[in-house]
Short mmCIF file of C-alpha atoms in Angstrom, two decimals:
data_model
loop_
_atom_site.label_atom_id
_atom_site.label_comp_id
_atom_site.label_asym_id
_atom_site.label_seq_id
_atom_site.Cartn_x
_atom_site.Cartn_y
_atom_site.Cartn_z
CA MET Y 1 5.88 170.66 48.70
CA PRO Y 2 3.74 169.28 51.61
CA GLU Y 3 2.02 165.94 51.21
CA GLU Y 4 -1.48 167.39 51.38
CA THR Y 5 -0.63 169.82 48.58
CA MET Y 6 0.56 167.00 46.36
CA GLU Y 7 -2.62 165.03 47.08
CA GLN Y 8 -4.68 167.95 45.77
CA LEU Y 9 -2.90 167.97 42.42
CA GLY Y 10 -5.34 165.73 40.59
CA ALA Y 11 -4.29 167.27 37.27
CA ASP Y 12 -0.56 166.85 37.98
CA PRO Y 13 0.96 165.57 34.72
CA PHE Y 14 3.64 163.57 36.56
CA ILE Y 15 3.00 160.28 38.34
CA ILE Y 16 6.54 160.04 39.77
CA ARG Y 17 8.17 163.16 41.14
CA THR Y 18 11.22 163.84 43.29
CA SER Y 19 12.29 167.16 44.77
CA HIS Y 20 15.93 167.65 45.86
CA LEU Y 21 16.07 163.95 46.80
CA THR Y 22 19.36 163.22 48.56
CA LYS Y 23 20.76 160.20 50.37
CA ARG Y 24 24.02 160.13 52.32
CA TYR Y 25 25.77 157.22 53.96
CA GLY Y 26 28.28 158.88 56.25
CA GLU Y 27 30.52 160.99 54.01
CA LYS Y 28 29.31 159.21 50.88
CA GLU Y 29 26.52 160.96 48.94
CA ALA Y 30 24.81 158.12 47.06
CA VAL Y 31 22.11 160.37 45.54
CA SER Y 32 22.59 164.12 45.22
CA ASP Y 33 19.76 166.67 44.84
CA LEU Y 34 17.68 164.56 42.44
CA ASN Y 35 14.80 166.36 40.71
CA LEU Y 36 12.94 163.92 38.48
CA GLU Y 37 9.50 163.95 36.83
CA ILE Y 38 7.96 160.96 35.02
CA ARG Y 39 4.63 161.03 33.17
CA PRO Y 40 1.86 158.39 33.40
CA GLY Y 41 2.26 155.63 30.82
CA GLU Y 42 5.87 156.55 30.12
CA ILE Y 43 8.79 154.12 29.87
CA PHE Y 44 11.63 155.93 31.60
CA GLY Y 45 15.18 154.61 31.73
CA LEU Y 46 17.38 155.56 34.66
CA LEU Y 47 20.75 154.85 33.13
CA GLY Y 48 24.11 154.64 34.82
CA PRO Y 49 26.99 152.36 35.81
CA ASN Y 50 26.98 150.20 38.93
CA GLY Y 51 27.34 152.39 41.99
CA ALA Y 52 25.79 155.43 40.30
CA GLY Y 53 22.93 155.64 42.82
CA LYS Y 54 20.15 154.04 40.78
CA THR Y 55 19.30 151.34 43.33
CA THR Y 56 19.36 153.84 46.20
CA THR Y 57 16.93 156.03 44.26
CA THR Y 58 14.66 153.03 43.71
CA LEU Y 59 14.72 152.14 47.41
CA MET Y 60 13.68 155.67 48.34
CA LEU Y 61 10.82 155.60 45.81
CA LEU Y 62 9.62 152.31 47.32
CA GLY Y 63 9.82 153.70 50.85
CA LEU Y 64 12.43 151.10 51.81
CA THR Y 65 15.01 153.70 52.84
CA GLU Y 66 14.50 157.27 53.99
CA PRO Y 67 16.11 160.19 52.18
CA THR Y 68 18.57 162.39 54.04
CA GLU Y 69 16.97 165.40 52.36
CA GLY Y 70 14.20 166.07 49.88
CA GLN Y 71 11.00 164.21 49.03
CA ALA Y 72 9.54 161.77 46.53
CA TRP Y 73 5.95 161.11 45.49
CA ILE Y 74 4.24 158.43 43.41
CA GLY Y 75 0.69 159.24 42.38
CA GLY Y 76 0.72 162.13 44.85
CA ILE Y 77 1.58 159.82 47.75
CA ASP Y 78 4.63 160.68 49.83
CA CYS Y 79 7.00 157.72 49.45
CA THR Y 80 8.51 158.19 52.93
CA ARG Y 81 5.49 159.18 55.04
CA ASP Y 82 3.05 156.75 53.44
CA ALA Y 83 5.21 153.88 52.20
CA ILE Y 84 2.46 151.27 52.69
CA ARG Y 85 0.10 153.10 50.30
CA VAL Y 86 2.93 153.42 47.78
CA LYS Y 87 3.58 149.67 47.91
CA ARG Y 88 -0.08 149.01 47.09
CA THR Y 89 0.16 150.89 43.80
CA VAL Y 90 3.76 150.10 42.80
CA GLY Y 91 5.16 146.79 41.56
CA TYR Y 92 8.88 146.11 41.94
CA LEU Y 93 10.98 143.69 39.89
CA PRO Y 94 14.48 143.36 41.44
CA ASP Y 95 17.56 142.46 39.44
CA ASN Y 96 17.56 138.94 40.86
CA VAL Y 97 13.98 137.73 41.22
CA GLY Y 98 13.50 135.35 44.14
CA PHE Y 99 10.88 132.59 44.28
CA TYR Y 100 10.32 129.56 46.47
CA SER Y 101 12.29 127.03 44.41
CA ASP Y 102 10.30 124.01 45.66
CA LEU Y 103 7.01 125.58 44.51
CA THR Y 104 5.80 125.79 40.92
CA GLY Y 105 5.41 129.05 39.07
CA ARG Y 106 1.65 128.92 39.54
CA GLU Y 107 1.99 128.20 43.26
CA ASN Y 108 4.35 131.15 43.69
CA LEU Y 109 1.83 133.45 42.00
CA ARG Y 110 -0.98 132.13 44.21
CA PHE Y 111 1.14 132.89 47.27
CA THR Y 112 1.70 136.48 46.08
CA GLY Y 113 -2.01 136.88 45.42
CA ARG Y 114 -2.88 135.75 48.94
CA LEU Y 115 -0.25 138.08 50.44
CA ASN Y 116 -1.98 140.95 48.65
CA GLY Y 117 -5.35 139.96 50.11
CA LEU Y 118 -6.96 138.95 46.81
CA PRO Y 119 -9.99 136.63 46.87
CA ALA Y 120 -9.26 133.04 45.82
CA SER Y 121 -11.34 133.36 42.64
CA VAL Y 122 -9.44 136.49 41.58
CA VAL Y 123 -6.11 134.83 42.35
CA GLU Y 124 -6.89 131.84 40.11
CA GLU Y 125 -8.17 134.01 37.29
CA ARG Y 126 -5.16 136.32 37.36
CA CYS Y 127 -2.71 133.41 37.61
CA SER Y 128 -4.08 131.90 34.40
CA GLN Y 129 -4.26 135.22 32.56
CA LEU Y 130 -0.80 136.39 33.57
CA LEU Y 131 0.96 133.08 32.95
CA LYS Y 132 -0.44 133.17 29.42
CA ARG Y 133 0.50 136.80 28.94
CA VAL Y 134 4.15 136.30 29.89
CA GLY Y 135 4.44 133.09 27.88
CA MET Y 136 4.84 130.79 30.87
CA GLU Y 137 1.80 128.50 30.47
CA GLU Y 138 3.82 125.41 29.59
CA ALA Y 139 6.22 125.88 32.52
CA ALA Y 140 3.57 127.05 35.00
CA ASP Y 141 3.46 123.77 36.87
CA GLN Y 142 7.20 123.18 36.96
CA LYS Y 143 9.15 124.04 40.10
CA THR Y 144 10.81 127.43 39.80
CA GLY Y 145 14.10 125.92 40.90
CA THR Y 146 14.34 124.53 37.36
CA TYR Y 147 13.72 127.89 35.65
CA SER Y 148 16.31 129.78 33.62
CA ARG Y 149 16.98 133.43 34.46
CA GLY Y 150 14.82 134.56 31.55
CA MET Y 151 11.93 132.39 32.76
CA ARG Y 152 12.28 133.79 36.27
CA GLN Y 153 12.20 137.34 34.89
CA ARG Y 154 8.99 136.64 32.97
CA LEU Y 155 7.41 134.98 35.99
CA GLY Y 156 8.64 138.00 37.98
CA ILE Y 157 6.62 140.32 35.76
CA ALA Y 158 3.55 138.13 36.25
CA ASP Y 159 4.20 138.24 40.00
CA VAL Y 160 4.44 142.06 39.92
CA LEU Y 161 1.18 142.29 37.95
CA MET Y 162 -0.79 140.17 40.43
CA LYS Y 163 -1.75 143.30 42.39
CA ASP Y 164 -2.43 145.27 39.17
CA PRO Y 165 -0.02 148.17 39.89
CA SER Y 166 -0.17 151.48 38.05
CA VAL Y 167 3.61 151.88 38.32
CA VAL Y 168 6.22 149.17 37.75
CA ILE Y 169 9.86 149.67 38.77
CA MET Y 170 12.40 147.27 37.24
CA ASP Y 171 16.02 146.92 38.32
CA GLU Y 172 18.27 145.56 35.51
CA PRO Y 173 15.46 143.47 33.93
CA THR Y 174 17.54 142.27 30.94
CA LEU Y 175 20.70 141.31 32.83
CA GLY Y 176 21.94 137.81 31.98
CA ILE Y 177 19.16 137.00 29.51
CA ASP Y 178 19.86 135.47 26.09
CA PRO Y 179 19.04 137.59 22.98
CA GLU Y 180 15.77 135.80 22.19
CA GLY Y 181 14.55 136.05 25.76
CA MET Y 182 15.60 139.69 25.90
CA HIS Y 183 13.58 140.50 22.77
CA GLU Y 184 10.49 138.85 24.25
CA LEU Y 185 10.96 140.69 27.55
CA MET Y 186 11.35 144.04 25.80
CA ASP Y 187 8.14 143.46 23.83
CA LEU Y 188 6.32 142.65 27.06
CA ILE Y 189 7.58 145.78 28.82
CA VAL Y 190 6.45 147.96 25.92
CA GLU Y 191 3.02 146.27 25.98
CA LEU Y 192 2.65 147.05 29.71
CA ALA Y 193 3.03 150.74 28.94
CA ARG Y 194 1.31 151.05 25.57
CA LYS Y 195 -1.59 148.63 26.06
CA ASP Y 196 -2.11 148.79 29.82
CA GLY Y 197 -1.12 152.41 30.36
CA ARG Y 198 1.25 151.51 33.18
CA THR Y 199 4.23 153.70 34.02
CA ILE Y 200 7.53 151.81 33.75
CA LEU Y 201 10.75 152.94 35.43
CA ILE Y 202 13.74 150.85 34.34
CA SER Y 203 17.05 151.11 36.16
CA SER Y 204 19.84 149.77 33.96
CA HIS Y 205 23.41 150.08 32.72
CA GLN Y 206 22.66 148.39 29.38
CA LEU Y 207 22.58 151.19 26.83
CA TYR Y 208 21.31 149.34 23.76
CA GLN Y 209 18.19 147.90 25.40
CA ILE Y 210 17.29 151.25 26.95
CA GLN Y 211 17.55 152.99 23.60
CA GLN Y 212 15.16 150.51 22.01
CA ILE Y 213 12.17 150.93 24.30
CA CYS Y 214 12.39 154.05 26.50
CA ASP Y 215 10.46 157.24 25.85
CA ARG Y 216 13.00 159.23 27.86
CA VAL Y 217 16.20 158.49 29.72
CA GLY Y 218 18.03 160.03 32.64
CA LEU Y 219 21.84 159.78 32.62
CA PHE Y 220 22.98 159.06 36.16
CA VAL Y 221 26.56 159.10 37.45
CA GLU Y 222 28.01 159.32 40.95
CA GLY Y 223 24.62 160.10 42.43
CA ARG Y 224 23.89 162.98 40.05
CA LEU Y 225 21.40 163.20 37.20
CA ILE Y 226 23.61 164.81 34.56
CA ALA Y 227 21.05 164.87 31.72
CA CYS Y 228 17.42 163.93 31.12
CA GLY Y 229 15.18 163.80 28.06
CA ARG Y 230 14.35 162.01 24.83
CA ILE Y 231 17.35 160.53 23.08
CA GLU Y 232 17.09 162.97 20.18
CA GLU Y 233 16.84 165.87 22.66
CA LEU Y 234 20.00 164.75 24.44
CA ALA Y 235 21.78 164.52 21.09
CA ARG Y 236 20.77 168.11 20.26
CA GLN Y 237 21.90 169.34 23.68
CA VAL Y 238 25.31 167.77 23.19
CA ASP Y 239 25.58 169.11 19.64
CA GLN Y 240 25.00 172.65 20.88
CA GLN Y 241 27.88 172.38 23.34
CA SER Y 242 30.49 170.30 21.51
CA TYR Y 243 31.88 169.23 18.18
CA GLN Y 244 30.01 167.17 15.62
CA VAL Y 245 31.52 164.24 13.76
CA LEU Y 246 30.41 163.31 10.25
CA GLU Y 247 31.33 159.88 8.87
CA THR Y 248 31.71 159.65 5.11
CA ALA Y 249 33.24 157.68 2.24
CA ALA Y 250 33.14 158.09 -1.54
CA MET Y 251 34.03 156.66 -4.91
CA PRO Y 252 36.62 157.18 -6.20
CA ASP Y 253 38.49 156.96 -2.92
CA ASP Y 254 41.47 159.15 -3.80
CA PRO Y 255 43.48 161.98 -2.17
CA GLY Y 256 41.25 164.53 -3.85
CA PHE Y 257 38.28 163.48 -1.71
CA ARG Y 258 40.23 164.14 1.47
CA GLU Y 259 41.20 167.55 0.15
CA LEU Y 260 37.54 168.26 -0.55
CA LEU Y 261 36.66 167.37 3.05
CA GLU Y 262 39.40 169.56 4.47
CA GLN Y 263 38.17 172.55 2.47
CA LEU Y 264 34.59 172.39 3.78
CA GLY Y 265 33.60 175.29 6.01
CA ASN Y 266 34.40 175.16 9.78
CA VAL Y 267 36.23 171.82 9.59
CA GLU Y 268 38.45 171.23 12.63
CA SER Y 269 39.99 167.94 11.51
CA VAL Y 270 39.70 165.06 9.05
CA LYS Y 271 40.79 161.59 10.17
CA ARG Y 272 40.77 158.25 8.39
CA GLU Y 273 39.22 155.33 10.31
CA GLY Y 274 39.34 152.17 8.21
CA ASP Y 275 37.33 152.74 5.05
CA ILE Y 276 35.70 155.97 6.20
CA TYR Y 277 36.67 159.55 6.97
CA CYS Y 278 35.60 161.25 10.20
CA VAL Y 279 35.13 165.00 9.76
CA ARG Y 280 35.08 167.01 12.99
CA SER Y 281 33.36 170.39 12.90
CA ARG Y 282 31.22 172.85 14.82
CA ASN Y 283 28.23 172.60 12.48
CA ASP Y 284 26.31 170.16 10.26
CA LEU Y 285 28.22 169.65 7.00
CA LYS Y 286 25.98 167.11 5.26
CA ARG Y 287 24.35 169.46 2.73
CA GLN Y 288 27.62 171.20 1.94
CA LEU Y 289 29.36 167.86 1.43
CA LEU Y 290 26.59 166.54 -0.82
CA ARG Y 291 26.78 169.63 -3.04
CA HIS Y 292 30.58 169.73 -3.34
CA SER Y 293 30.85 165.96 -3.90
CA LEU Y 294 28.42 166.18 -6.79
CA GLU Y 295 30.28 169.15 -8.27
CA GLU Y 296 33.64 167.38 -8.05
CA GLY Y 297 32.40 164.05 -9.45
CA TYR Y 298 32.42 161.97 -6.25
CA THR Y 299 29.68 159.48 -5.34
CA LEU Y 300 29.12 159.22 -1.59
CA THR Y 301 28.94 155.60 -0.41
CA HIS Y 302 28.60 156.40 3.30
CA LEU Y 303 27.18 159.40 5.16
CA ARG Y 304 26.27 159.38 8.84
CA GLN Y 305 26.18 162.01 11.58
CA ARG Y 306 27.42 160.61 14.86
CA GLY Y 307 25.50 161.34 18.05
CA SER Y 308 22.11 159.73 17.42
CA ASP Y 309 22.88 156.55 19.38
CA LEU Y 310 22.60 156.50 23.16
CA ASP Y 311 26.09 155.09 23.70
CA GLU Y 312 27.56 157.97 21.68
CA ILE Y 313 25.46 160.54 23.54
CA TYR Y 314 26.59 159.06 26.84
CA ALA Y 315 30.23 159.11 25.74
CA ARG Y 316 29.99 162.77 24.76
CA TYR Y 317 28.33 163.79 28.03
CA PHE Y 318 31.10 162.01 29.92
CA GLU Y 319 33.72 163.62 27.71
CA LYS Y 320 32.40 167.03 28.71
CA ALA Y 321 32.32 166.06 32.39
CA GLY Y 322 35.71 164.31 32.39
CA GLU Y 323 34.11 160.91 33.06
CA GLU Y 324 35.70 158.83 30.28
CA GLU Y 325 36.61 155.98 32.65
CA VAL Y 326 33.01 155.67 33.82
CA TYR Y 327 31.84 155.48 30.22
CA GLU Y 328 34.34 152.73 29.42
CA THR Y 329 32.90 150.72 32.33
CA ILE Y 330 29.26 151.17 31.37
CA SER Y 331 29.60 150.73 27.62
CA HIS Y 332 31.45 147.43 27.92
CA SER Y 333 29.34 145.89 30.71
#
């Protein structure tokens, strides 16, 4: 779609859009035919292992590298043809935020404000407001060389917000942060979307954090977007194409309960894993199990359908695609 056509789409429901976006380095295809649409105010997680093509995608969105084929737009602006305009409306938080270590946090923010052409009065006002917002008031006048990684990440968000961007792109924002700092950072990211209405694109390989805060996720591997949607939607898509696994346990825990499980309709297998049974089938057996357990005098002490967690969804997508080794890498990172 030509740039001028995109500019005319004032009612376009997507603030970030890519069309057949592709990037090759010699014979290596880092990003392959990426079609992605992200809505205003959405927290979107681009999820994949290291080397999947997430950073290359980010660089193309920021206009820092040109695609081999295809196009990308942010707010209707062509990311390649008008990269300077894109940079005015997009804030970028890299995986390793860099500051002048001999300057304080406040001085670093002032420098960013001046680089963006903000008046001195606006710079001072925003510095104070943003340092308070990210919880860095007490450390504001310490040199950033003394900051922990979590402190640098929070100051990095303040730095990104100095130019008041409508879109914020974050590359591995939670990497190397302690649990308390991670919780605070996640709360802040959610606030940026929910309270401010900013669009947040997070590139990450950390499944648990993504599941907690993202509205939708895109599963990215070897340069390809293999699935995209809300977590519950991805779970349903996998369920329609593969087996389901029901975890269960009961009292009394005797051989008769296993026989009951094996006699349920459409059961492929029943396996014992520790204190629970895992029942593999093509359909949802929960209601049938509840009814038969009651009839046979068993009290269920555990009942859970696998597939609702992002790590499980990811594993099942990789299982279908023959990517088990990739999943082992990402899930244990």
